[in-house]
Amino acid sequence: MSDDDGLLLNFAVPDSSNNSTAPATKSLKIKGGRWKDRRKLQLSLQGRTKEKKVRGVNSVEITKPRLQKRKSDGDTESKIKESAPSEFKRAKFSETKGQSGGKNNSYVSSLFTNNETALQATTEAKPEEKEVTYLPSNAPIKGATTFTGLGINEKLSTHLTDHQRFKYPTKIQKLVIPNLLTTQRDLFVKAQTGSGKTMAFILPIFHKLMMENKRKITRDSGVFAIILTPTRELANQIYSVLESLTRCYHTLVPGIVIGGEKKKSEKARLRKGVNILVATPGRLADHLENTKSLDISQLRYLVLDEGDKLVELGFEETISKITRIIDSCSKIAETVDEWQGLPTRRINMLCSATLQNNVKQLGSIILQDPEMISVDREVEGTILFDDDDDNNVDGEVTGNSHDHESFAPDQLIQDVLIVPPKLRLVTLDACLVNIANKIEQNNAPSRSMVFYSCSDSVNYHYDVFTRDGKKLKKVKDNETGEVKTVLVSPEDSADENDADDSELTAPIIHSNTMVYKLHGSLSQQTRTTILQQFIKDDARFPHKVLFCTDVASRGLDLPNIANVIEYDAPFTIDDHLHRIGRSARVGNKGEAALFLLPGLEEGYIDAKLKVVHPREANLHIVNYEKILQEAFAEKNTTSKNKHDKLGNWDIHATTWHLEIERWLLEDSAALSKASLAFTSHIRAYATHLSSERNFFNVKLLHLGHLAKSFGLRETPKNLGKKSGKNSDKHLDGIDGQSKKMKKEDPRKKMLRMAKLAVKSSNEFNY
C-alpha cells in the first residue's frame, strides 16, 4: 500500500468453491473506511443500487420525461432571466436546509401540497350569464316624503339637505321620526345596520329641543337627552353628528364622556353645561356618582344604541345603576308647566339590529310598555312589544314572520373564500392587491376594512404588510418656511411626541395603498387620530385599508367603504352582520369576503350565511386560486408593480410567502410577534359560541398548517401562555395546576387555556 492511500478496504470475498447453499449476502463482510462508503459498496455488490430520484418543489418526484422537459424549459427560462431587468433578479438568501431541502442549501416551501380540498362547489356567475342585481334595501326613499313632511322643522330640514348628505329619509327614519315626535311611549327600534338608525332618534330629539318656545334652552338648562353607546368610536361619531347639527342652532350644546379621556377635563365641560350627552356606560355611571355639577333632573330622553353589544359586553348592571340614579334625581313632575313642548315623562329608547333574548332582557330593564318599530325586507310595519309574557314579542304584526330576523343589505355582494390554512396569508395579500389594481384602473378612490379576531393578530399583520412602508410627516422648509407633507421611514419620523406609527404605506400591496390599524389596546387619542386619518381623502393614496378588530364593527359610518374582508370568522352571525354593515350603507353598493377553512367550517354557509343572505344571487363561493392567479400571474415586465413578475402564479405566490418566512428568520422581534399572534388567534378561535362549535372546533385545527399562514415554519412551543406580563401568575391563580400543565402536550395545554379564555372573550375581539 502506498503512503498516499487515503482509504483501506478489506474485502472478504466468498469462496466460489464453497458448496454452501447460504446466500452470499450473509457471508459478505466489508471492513474499514466510512460507514456510508461501506454501505454503498455492500449494496452495489448485492446488485441493489438505486437510481437517484430527482425531486422538485415540495419533494414531488420528477420522472424522466418531466425531467427532460424541465431541462429544456430551464434553458429557455435562463435566457429570459438574462434578458429581464435587474429588478426581477432575486438576491440569494443563505439559510439552513429545511425538512425538504432544495438546491444550493435553500428551503423549499410546501405551500401548495397536502391541502384539504373544499367540499362546497364554487357558485360564481359565468361570463355568459347576466348578473342579477337587487335594489338597495337601506337606501333613502326618493319621492314625496321629505324631512319636513315627517314633522322636522324647516330650519333643521334645510340644514340637512343643503349642508349635510341627507337628502331623503330612509325607511326606518320614516317610521321612527313621526313616532318619537308625537308619542310618549318607550320605543324598541330594530333595523339592519347602515339603515340610518342614528339620525332616526337624533333628529326628533334635536327638533323638540329647538322648538321649545316658552323658555329657550341653553347650556345652563341641564341635560335633556343621554345617548349610551357600547364603544368610544361610536360615541365620538354620534357626538360629531350632533356638533354638525348645532351649526343651524347654536344654543344647544352637545357633550361627550367616554373611557380613555381625562375625567378632569370632562368634569370641566359638564360644569359649563350640556344639553345632549353622549356617553359609554362605565364613564357615565362614574360621573353620575362623583360629578355634582351634572344636572340630570330634567332628562327627557334616554337612548341605548347598539343594545345587543351593550348586553354582550356585560353592561346590564351598569345600565340598571344608571336608570336608578336618573329616577332618583328626576324632577320632571315639578317642571311640567316650565317645559311645555317636551314630553311629560322620560322616553326610553332601545336600538338594535337584532332581537334576541339578551336584548329583550335589556329591554325589560329600561322599557315600560314599549312599542316596537321594525322595517321588514318587503313590508314596513309596527309591532307591539309586550314584556308581560316572558319577554316575548306579542301583538299585531303588519309585516311577515321575518320581522324578527336580521338580514344583510340587498345590494351587498358576499363572497366566501374556502382557503386551506397554509394559503390564508398569501390569499389575503392577493385580495388586497386585486382591489388596489381595480382602484388604479377605475381611478375611483375607496377604502377597505380587514377584520381579525384579536389585537395581537392585527399588530402582526399590520407589520407584515407595512414592513417596507413609509410614514406621512409634516416637515417645515427652513428656507421658505413652507410646511409640506412628505414620506419618511418610521425610524426617521420617530419622535417622543408620536403616539404610535399606526399609518404606513404598503408597497408590498401597491404603491397607491396606505394601511392603518385599530384595536382596543391602543390609547383613545391614537384610536381617534387613526379614524380621522383613515376617513380623510388623500389623492396620493386612493386605496386606504384598516386592519381592525370588532371594535370598529359597530355603528361606525365610515365613508367609501367598498370592501370588507373577514379574515377571521366572526364569533357570532350578528358580528358578521355588523362587520359587513360598514359597507353598502344607506343605499350604496358594497362587497364583502369571508375566509373559511375547508371541511367543518363550510357548514357555516348553509346553516348561517344563507339565512342572513337570502338573495341567492348575492352569495358566491369563490375559487381562491382564481384570486391568486389574478394577483400573481405573468404580466408586463415593464410594470413597476412588485407583483408583475415573470413566471407562473403559484411560483410567485410561494416566493412571496417565503419572503415573509425569511423576514421572520432575520427579525427576532417580528418572529416573536408572529408567535404571539398565532397563539392569541388559537385562543380566540376557542371562544366561538357553543352553538357554533360544530363549525369552529379548535380541537380539529391543523396547528402546523395554520402556523404556516403566520409565516412560521413550526408551531410555537408556548401555545398555552397568556400574552402580557405576569401571565404565568395569572394562569396559576385561575387554574392552580401550573406545574402539571407545564408537562402537558402543547395542544392539550392550549385547549385548557382556551376554555379559560372563553370567560374573557372580549379580550380578543376588542
XYZ file of N, CA and C in Angstrom, residues 218 257 556 559:
12
model
N -80.793 76.648 26.939
C -79.377 76.995 26.830
C -78.562 75.946 27.581
N -68.755 61.994 27.223
C -67.911 61.436 28.287
C -67.681 59.961 27.958
N -70.201 52.418 13.243
C -69.361 53.440 12.632
C -69.792 53.678 11.188
N -66.980 56.706 5.486
C -67.306 56.928 4.068
C -66.500 56.032 3.133
